PDB file of C-alpha atoms and ligand atoms in Angstrom:
ATOM      1  CA  MET N   1     -43.356  56.885 220.017  1.00  0.00           C
ATOM      2  CA  THR N   2     -42.395  53.429 218.834  1.00  0.00           C
ATOM      3  CA  PHE N   3     -42.073  51.253 215.811  1.00  0.00           C
ATOM      4  CA  GLU N   4     -43.189  48.052 215.050  1.00  0.00           C
ATOM      5  CA  GLY N   5     -43.684  44.869 212.511  1.00  0.00           C
ATOM      6  CA  CYS N   6     -42.870  41.659 211.381  1.00  0.00           C
ATOM      7  CA  ASP N   7     -39.186  41.453 209.915  1.00  0.00           C
ATOM      8  CA  GLY N   8     -38.311  43.216 206.812  1.00  0.00           C
ATOM      9  CA  THR N   9     -41.107  45.288 206.671  1.00  0.00           C
ATOM     10  CA  GLY N  10     -38.777  48.824 206.663  1.00  0.00           C
ATOM     11  CA  LYS N  11     -38.918  50.077 210.097  1.00  0.00           C
ATOM     12  CA  SER N  12     -35.375  51.259 210.048  1.00  0.00           C
ATOM     13  CA  THR N  13     -36.014  53.113 206.611  1.00  0.00           C
ATOM     14  CA  GLN N  14     -38.587  54.204 207.958  1.00  0.00           C
ATOM     15  CA  ILE N  15     -37.259  56.032 211.331  1.00  0.00           C
ATOM     16  CA  SER N  16     -34.203  57.350 209.490  1.00  0.00           C
ATOM     17  CA  LEU N  17     -37.162  59.410 207.025  1.00  0.00           C
ATOM     18  CA  LEU N  18     -39.704  60.191 209.736  1.00  0.00           C
ATOM     19  CA  VAL N  19     -36.596  61.572 211.891  1.00  0.00           C
ATOM     20  CA  ARG N  20     -34.894  63.920 208.881  1.00  0.00           C
ATOM     21  CA  ARG N  21     -38.819  65.023 208.508  1.00  0.00           C
ATOM     22  CA  LEU N  22     -39.352  66.061 212.360  1.00  0.00           C
ATOM     23  CA  GLU N  23     -35.995  67.563 212.785  1.00  0.00           C
ATOM     24  CA  ASP N  24     -36.838  70.058 208.968  1.00  0.00           C
ATOM     25  CA  LEU N  25     -40.277  70.538 211.149  1.00  0.00           C
ATOM     26  CA  GLY N  26     -37.947  71.829 213.802  1.00  0.00           C
ATOM     27  CA  TYR N  27     -38.538  69.013 216.296  1.00  0.00           C
ATOM     28  CA  ARG N  28     -35.814  67.825 218.869  1.00  0.00           C
ATOM     29  CA  VAL N  29     -35.627  64.071 218.257  1.00  0.00           C
ATOM     30  CA  PHE N  30     -33.814  60.798 219.672  1.00  0.00           C
ATOM     31  CA  ALA N  31     -33.985  57.760 218.008  1.00  0.00           C
ATOM     32  CA  THR N  32     -33.033  54.429 219.377  1.00  0.00           C
ATOM     33  CA  ARG N  33     -33.533  50.660 219.065  1.00  0.00           C
ATOM     34  CA  GLU N  34     -34.116  47.384 221.233  1.00  0.00           C
ATOM     35  CA  PRO N  35     -33.150  45.443 221.396  1.00  0.00           C
ATOM     36  CA  GLY N  36     -30.029  47.880 222.377  1.00  0.00           C
ATOM     37  CA  GLY N  37     -29.687  51.557 222.510  1.00  0.00           C
ATOM     38  CA  THR N  38     -26.692  50.999 225.604  1.00  0.00           C
ATOM     39  CA  PRO N  39     -23.265  49.221 225.842  1.00  0.00           C
ATOM     40  CA  VAL N  40     -25.436  46.199 228.331  1.00  0.00           C
ATOM     41  CA  GLY N  41     -28.116  46.436 225.523  1.00  0.00           C
ATOM     42  CA  GLU N  42     -26.468  45.959 222.482  1.00  0.00           C
ATOM     43  CA  ALA N  43     -24.094  42.693 224.046  1.00  0.00           C
ATOM     44  CA  ILE N  44     -27.630  41.215 224.939  1.00  0.00           C
ATOM     45  CA  ARG N  45     -28.819  41.496 221.251  1.00  0.00           C
ATOM     46  CA  SER N  46     -25.093  40.038 219.941  1.00  0.00           C
ATOM     47  CA  LEU N  47     -26.166  37.387 222.166  1.00  0.00           C
ATOM     48  CA  LEU N  48     -29.607  37.379 220.740  1.00  0.00           C
ATOM     49  CA  LEU N  49     -29.325  37.730 217.396  1.00  0.00           C
ATOM     50  CA  ASP N  50     -26.448  35.474 216.676  1.00  0.00           C
ATOM     51  CA  ALA N  51     -27.224  33.096 214.184  1.00  0.00           C
ATOM     52  CA  ARG N  52     -24.855  30.557 216.040  1.00  0.00           C
ATOM     53  CA  GLY N  53     -26.116  31.137 219.178  1.00  0.00           C
ATOM     54  CA  PRO N  54     -27.448  28.658 221.948  1.00  0.00           C
ATOM     55  CA  GLU N  55     -30.658  27.594 221.530  1.00  0.00           C
ATOM     56  CA  ARG N  56     -33.262  28.914 224.503  1.00  0.00           C
ATOM     57  CA  THR N  57     -36.583  29.166 225.942  1.00  0.00           C
ATOM     58  CA  ALA N  58     -38.816  31.932 224.909  1.00  0.00           C
ATOM     59  CA  LEU N  59     -38.916  32.743 228.644  1.00  0.00           C
ATOM     60  CA  ALA N  60     -35.357  33.189 229.011  1.00  0.00           C
ATOM     61  CA  GLU N  61     -35.632  35.259 225.940  1.00  0.00           C
ATOM     62  CA  ALA N  62     -38.326  37.031 226.918  1.00  0.00           C
ATOM     63  CA  LEU N  63     -36.031  37.932 230.331  1.00  0.00           C
ATOM     64  CA  LEU N  64     -33.082  38.309 227.732  1.00  0.00           C
ATOM     65  CA  TYR N  65     -35.055  41.173 225.749  1.00  0.00           C
ATOM     66  CA  ALA N  66     -36.555  43.067 228.743  1.00  0.00           C
ATOM     67  CA  ALA N  67     -33.265  42.935 230.420  1.00  0.00           C
ATOM     68  CA  SER N  68     -32.254  45.130 227.068  1.00  0.00           C
ATOM     69  CA  ARG N  69     -35.891  47.214 227.697  1.00  0.00           C
ATOM     70  CA  ALA N  70     -34.812  47.773 231.886  1.00  0.00           C
ATOM     71  CA  GLU N  71     -31.384  49.177 231.256  1.00  0.00           C
ATOM     72  CA  LEU N  72     -32.422  51.240 227.653  1.00  0.00           C
ATOM     73  CA  VAL N  73     -35.716  52.901 229.734  1.00  0.00           C
ATOM     74  CA  ARG N  74     -33.471  54.247 232.520  1.00  0.00           C
ATOM     75  CA  LYS N  75     -30.610  55.684 231.235  1.00  0.00           C
ATOM     76  CA  VAL N  76     -31.649  56.538 227.596  1.00  0.00           C
ATOM     77  CA  LEU N  77     -35.385  56.650 227.544  1.00  0.00           C
ATOM     78  CA  VAL N  78     -36.658  58.695 230.274  1.00  0.00           C
ATOM     79  CA  PRO N  79     -33.443  61.123 230.623  1.00  0.00           C
ATOM     80  CA  ALA N  80     -34.325  62.012 227.021  1.00  0.00           C
ATOM     81  CA  LEU N  81     -38.191  62.691 227.591  1.00  0.00           C
ATOM     82  CA  HIS N  82     -37.163  64.747 230.271  1.00  0.00           C
ATOM     83  CA  GLU N  83     -35.049  66.602 228.000  1.00  0.00           C
ATOM     84  CA  ASN N  84     -38.576  67.398 225.731  1.00  0.00           C
ATOM     85  CA  GLN N  85     -37.414  65.489 222.879  1.00  0.00           C
ATOM     86  CA  PHE N  86     -39.360  63.886 220.169  1.00  0.00           C
ATOM     87  CA  VAL N  87     -38.420  60.052 221.475  1.00  0.00           C
ATOM     88  CA  VAL N  88     -38.401  57.498 218.443  1.00  0.00           C
ATOM     89  CA  VAL N  89     -38.167  53.447 219.448  1.00  0.00           C
ATOM     90  CA  GLU N  90     -37.706  50.930 216.907  1.00  0.00           C
ATOM     91  CA  ARG N  91     -39.533  47.886 218.768  1.00  0.00           C
ATOM     92  CA  PHE N  92     -40.489  48.241 222.395  1.00  0.00           C
ATOM     93  CA  THR N  93     -42.685  45.910 224.372  1.00  0.00           C
ATOM     94  CA  ASP N  94     -45.035  44.768 221.933  1.00  0.00           C
ATOM     95  CA  SER N  95     -42.180  42.897 220.097  1.00  0.00           C
ATOM     96  CA  THR N  96     -42.201  40.868 223.963  1.00  0.00           C
ATOM     97  CA  LEU N  97     -45.844  40.015 223.799  1.00  0.00           C
ATOM     98  CA  VAL N  98     -46.336  39.047 219.982  1.00  0.00           C
ATOM     99  CA  TYR N  99     -42.644  37.232 219.612  1.00  0.00           C
ATOM    100  CA  GLN N 100     -42.061  35.686 223.054  1.00  0.00           C
ATOM    101  CA  GLY N 101     -45.845  35.662 224.020  1.00  0.00           C
ATOM    102  CA  ILE N 102     -48.122  35.009 221.210  1.00  0.00           C
ATOM    103  CA  ALA N 103     -45.797  33.605 218.820  1.00  0.00           C
ATOM    104  CA  GLY N 104     -43.312  31.781 221.325  1.00  0.00           C
ATOM    105  CA  GLY N 105     -46.285  30.648 223.608  1.00  0.00           C
ATOM    106  CA  VAL N 106     -45.228  32.574 227.021  1.00  0.00           C
ATOM    107  CA  PRO N 107     -48.616  33.671 228.821  1.00  0.00           C
ATOM    108  CA  ILE N 108     -49.054  36.985 227.656  1.00  0.00           C
ATOM    109  CA  GLU N 109     -49.979  37.978 231.853  1.00  0.00           C
ATOM    110  CA  GLU N 110     -46.050  36.859 231.815  1.00  0.00           C
ATOM    111  CA  ILE N 111     -45.373  38.984 229.321  1.00  0.00           C
ATOM    112  CA  GLU N 112     -47.271  41.814 230.653  1.00  0.00           C
ATOM    113  CA  GLN N 113     -45.614  41.203 234.311  1.00  0.00           C
ATOM    114  CA  ILE N 114     -42.204  41.585 232.597  1.00  0.00           C
ATOM    115  CA  ASN N 115     -42.797  44.218 230.220  1.00  0.00           C
ATOM    116  CA  ARG N 116     -43.558  46.298 233.527  1.00  0.00           C
ATOM    117  CA  ILE N 117     -41.357  45.575 235.041  1.00  0.00           C
ATOM    118  CA  ALA N 118     -39.012  46.296 232.302  1.00  0.00           C
ATOM    119  CA  THR N 119     -40.237  49.611 231.425  1.00  0.00           C
ATOM    120  CA  GLY N 120     -41.196  50.763 235.292  1.00  0.00           C
ATOM    121  CA  GLY N 121     -44.758  52.403 233.723  1.00  0.00           C
ATOM    122  CA  LEU N 122     -43.513  53.634 230.613  1.00  0.00           C
ATOM    123  CA  SER N 123     -45.792  53.296 228.021  1.00  0.00           C
ATOM    124  CA  PRO N 124     -46.230  54.404 223.848  1.00  0.00           C
ATOM    125  CA  ASP N 125     -48.114  57.771 223.211  1.00  0.00           C
ATOM    126  CA  LEU N 126     -48.228  56.042 219.267  1.00  0.00           C
ATOM    127  CA  THR N 127     -47.192  52.858 217.798  1.00  0.00           C
ATOM    128  CA  ILE N 128     -46.611  52.896 214.008  1.00  0.00           C
ATOM    129  CA  LEU N 129     -47.010  49.064 212.920  1.00  0.00           C
ATOM    130  CA  LEU N 130     -45.162  48.446 209.936  1.00  0.00           C
ATOM    131  CA  ASP N 131     -47.571  45.631 208.336  1.00  0.00           C
ATOM    132  CA  ALA N 132     -46.953  43.924 204.612  1.00  0.00           C
ATOM    133  CA  ASP N 133     -50.615  42.292 202.487  1.00  0.00           C
ATOM    134  CA  ASP N 134     -48.111  39.323 202.289  1.00  0.00           C
ATOM    135  CA  LEU N 135     -45.865  36.866 204.157  1.00  0.00           C
ATOM    136  CA  SER N 136     -43.411  36.362 200.922  1.00  0.00           C
ATOM    137  CA  GLU N 137     -42.911  40.010 200.727  1.00  0.00           C
ATOM    138  CA  ILE N 138     -41.170  40.324 203.806  1.00  0.00           C
ATOM    139  CA  ASP N 139     -39.559  36.857 203.299  1.00  0.00           C
ATOM    140  CA  GLN N 140     -37.854  38.074 200.104  1.00  0.00           C
ATOM    141  CA  ARG N 141     -37.033  41.200 202.154  1.00  0.00           C
ATOM    142  CA  ILE N 142     -35.308  39.892 204.549  1.00  0.00           C
ATOM    143  CA  ARG N 143     -33.316  36.777 202.688  1.00  0.00           C
ATOM    144  CA  SER N 144     -32.276  39.505 199.839  1.00  0.00           C
ATOM    145  CA  GLU N 145     -30.956  41.917 202.687  1.00  0.00           C
ATOM    146  CA  ARG N 146     -28.201  39.922 204.536  1.00  0.00           C
ATOM    147  CA  ALA N 147     -27.797  36.562 206.074  1.00  0.00           C
ATOM    148  CA  LYS N 148     -31.020  35.961 208.631  1.00  0.00           C
ATOM    149  CA  ASP N 149     -30.527  36.354 212.030  1.00  0.00           C
ATOM    150  CA  LYS N 150     -31.609  34.050 214.766  1.00  0.00           C
ATOM    151  CA  ILE N 151     -35.297  35.489 215.311  1.00  0.00           C
ATOM    152  CA  GLU N 152     -35.428  35.626 211.281  1.00  0.00           C
ATOM    153  CA  SER N 153     -33.910  32.159 210.766  1.00  0.00           C
ATOM    154  CA  ARG N 154     -37.435  31.084 213.082  1.00  0.00           C
ATOM    155  CA  GLY N 155     -39.455  29.391 209.716  1.00  0.00           C
ATOM    156  CA  ARG N 156     -42.514  30.920 208.017  1.00  0.00           C
ATOM    157  CA  ALA N 157     -45.005  29.455 210.669  1.00  0.00           C
ATOM    158  CA  TYR N 158     -43.352  31.924 213.581  1.00  0.00           C
ATOM    159  CA  GLN N 159     -43.428  34.772 210.843  1.00  0.00           C
ATOM    160  CA  ALA N 160     -46.741  34.180 210.430  1.00  0.00           C
ATOM    161  CA  ARG N 161     -47.593  34.114 213.669  1.00  0.00           C
ATOM    162  CA  VAL N 162     -45.875  37.308 214.386  1.00  0.00           C
ATOM    163  CA  ARG N 163     -47.692  39.093 211.807  1.00  0.00           C
ATOM    164  CA  ASP N 164     -50.860  38.010 212.854  1.00  0.00           C
ATOM    165  CA  GLY N 165     -50.326  38.551 216.442  1.00  0.00           C
ATOM    166  CA  TYR N 166     -49.357  42.149 215.276  1.00  0.00           C
ATOM    167  CA  ARG N 167     -52.946  42.849 214.206  1.00  0.00           C
ATOM    168  CA  THR N 168     -54.472  41.049 217.344  1.00  0.00           C
ATOM    169  CA  LEU N 169     -52.628  43.228 219.387  1.00  0.00           C
ATOM    170  CA  ALA N 170     -53.571  46.169 216.309  1.00  0.00           C
ATOM    171  CA  ARG N 171     -57.908  45.420 216.994  1.00  0.00           C
ATOM    172  CA  ARG N 172     -57.115  45.734 220.444  1.00  0.00           C
ATOM    173  CA  PHE N 173     -55.137  49.120 221.086  1.00  0.00           C
ATOM    174  CA  PRO N 174     -56.216  50.803 218.117  1.00  0.00           C
ATOM    175  CA  GLU N 175     -55.931  54.058 220.102  1.00  0.00           C
ATOM    176  CA  ARG N 176     -52.884  53.643 220.561  1.00  0.00           C
ATOM    177  CA  ILE N 177     -51.497  51.168 217.584  1.00  0.00           C
ATOM    178  CA  LYS N 178     -51.385  52.540 214.013  1.00  0.00           C
ATOM    179  CA  VAL N 179     -51.240  50.491 211.214  1.00  0.00           C
ATOM    180  CA  VAL N 180     -49.753  51.443 207.784  1.00  0.00           C
ATOM    181  CA  LEU N 181     -49.093  49.065 204.755  1.00  0.00           C
ATOM    182  CA  SER N 182     -45.276  48.849 204.003  1.00  0.00           C
ATOM    183  CA  SER N 183     -46.079  48.584 200.271  1.00  0.00           C
ATOM    184  CA  GLY N 184     -46.246  51.621 199.149  1.00  0.00           C
ATOM    185  CA  THR N 185     -42.419  53.014 198.232  1.00  0.00           C
ATOM    186  CA  PRO N 186     -40.546  54.168 201.239  1.00  0.00           C
ATOM    187  CA  ASP N 187     -41.472  58.035 200.857  1.00  0.00           C
ATOM    188  CA  GLU N 188     -45.226  57.236 199.961  1.00  0.00           C
ATOM    189  CA  VAL N 189     -45.148  55.045 203.172  1.00  0.00           C
ATOM    190  CA  SER N 190     -43.736  58.010 205.581  1.00  0.00           C
ATOM    191  CA  ASP N 191     -46.363  60.580 204.174  1.00  0.00           C
ATOM    192  CA  GLN N 192     -48.927  58.430 205.970  1.00  0.00           C
ATOM    193  CA  VAL N 193     -46.366  57.857 208.943  1.00  0.00           C
ATOM    194  CA  LEU N 194     -45.666  61.539 209.115  1.00  0.00           C
ATOM    195  CA  SER N 195     -49.312  62.724 209.395  1.00  0.00           C
ATOM    196  CA  LEU N 196     -49.624  59.713 211.735  1.00  0.00           C
ATOM    197  CA  VAL N 197     -46.901  61.307 214.016  1.00  0.00           C
ATOM    198  CA  LEU N 198     -48.031  64.838 213.475  1.00  0.00           C
ATOM    199  CA  ALA N 199     -52.263  63.713 214.605  1.00  0.00           C
ATOM    200  CA  GLY N 200     -50.263  62.270 217.250  1.00  0.00           C
ATOM    201  CA  ALA N 201     -48.251  64.386 218.647  1.00  0.00           C
ATOM    202  CA  LYS N 202     -50.993  67.353 218.383  1.00  0.00           C
ATOM    203  CA  GLU N 203     -52.980  65.023 221.071  1.00  0.00           C
ATOM    204  CA  VAL N 204     -50.545  64.382 222.785  1.00  0.00           C
ATOM    205  CA  PHE N 205     -49.350  68.704 223.524  1.00  0.00           C
ATOM    206  CA  THR N 206     -53.241  68.929 223.668  1.00  0.00           C
ATOM    207  CA  ARG N 207     -53.791  66.451 226.435  1.00  0.00           C
ATOM    208  CA  GLU N 208     -50.415  67.938 227.894  1.00  0.00           C
ATOM    209  CA  GLY N 209     -51.289  71.391 228.144  1.00  0.00           C
ATOM    210  CA  GLY N 210     -48.419  71.797 226.212  1.00  0.00           C
TER     211      GLY N 210
HETATM  212  P1  TMP B 301     -34.661  43.885 214.812  1.00  0.00           P
HETATM  213  O1  TMP B 301     -33.285  45.372 215.895  1.00  0.00           O
HETATM  214  O2  TMP B 301     -33.523  43.454 212.953  1.00  0.00           O
HETATM  215  O3  TMP B 301     -35.412  43.908 214.574  1.00  0.00           O
HETATM  216  O4  TMP B 301     -33.610  42.105 215.247  1.00  0.00           O
HETATM  217  C1  TMP B 301     -34.425  42.656 216.076  1.00  0.00           C
HETATM  218  C2  TMP B 301     -34.984  40.796 216.714  1.00  0.00           C
HETATM  219  O5  TMP B 301     -35.451  40.628 218.382  1.00  0.00           O
HETATM  220  C3  TMP B 301     -36.508  41.266 215.784  1.00  0.00           C
HETATM  221  O6  TMP B 301     -36.091  39.745 215.050  1.00  0.00           O
HETATM  222  C4  TMP B 301     -37.591  40.717 216.444  1.00  0.00           C
HETATM  223  C5  TMP B 301     -36.808  40.418 217.882  1.00  0.00           C
HETATM  224  N1  TMP B 301     -37.532  40.624 218.952  1.00  0.00           N
HETATM  225  C6  TMP B 301     -38.178  39.529 219.891  1.00  0.00           C
HETATM  226  O7  TMP B 301     -38.787  38.747 219.673  1.00  0.00           O
HETATM  227  N2  TMP B 301     -38.735  40.828 220.982  1.00  0.00           N
HETATM  228  C7  TMP B 301     -38.172  41.465 221.310  1.00  0.00           C
HETATM  229  O8  TMP B 301     -38.676  41.582 222.244  1.00  0.00           O
HETATM  230  C8  TMP B 301     -37.654  42.532 221.076  1.00  0.00           C
HETATM  231  C9  TMP B 301     -37.548  43.739 221.689  1.00  0.00           C
HETATM  232  C10 TMP B 301     -36.897  41.988 219.440  1.00  0.00           C
END
């Protein structure tokens, strides 16, 4: 499963809470993030997010994220899935569709092609989209947490396109993408996330005859 959403919606906090709660229920859970999760991925992450890093086209950016993804899928995600672990990834293909495609202007068909190559066809059974009512809420969280990285520095108009892009994707894939409002306390949000994840897991186990 994947977590998606604008910067500052609390994905990392929610993933930590979910991992703990799933482990308490007896699941073996593996969590990782994009870009990153492998030595090559972490190096690409530093290059992409360094606030003083070089300017680049959205297409080059999409390909760099895809390189990190190709490495993660083959070296980490597929082996973890083969071990029957519950795999949670912070950001995946939807991030590239939204940030470089819808918000960045790379044609969606090109992003879909890049994503297909990077993932080798691996796709999430469930995506939790953390959404905020209000962009200023997100803005404030980004500002209060730490210095902005390269992507977070792109300003409000870009962040607004990202948020609208996610909402468009959620409407397009309602079976897979479940929207959770990030405005409650972390524990309240986590309760909602956990029930969606358990319902999704039940469906997958039933479908796969587990
Ligand atoms: P984060 O790990 O703090 O969310 O930072 C990752 C940043 O990279 C975030 O601003 C979203 C951005 N991103 C893309 O633009 N495209 C992608 O494909 C991915 C995975 C992330």
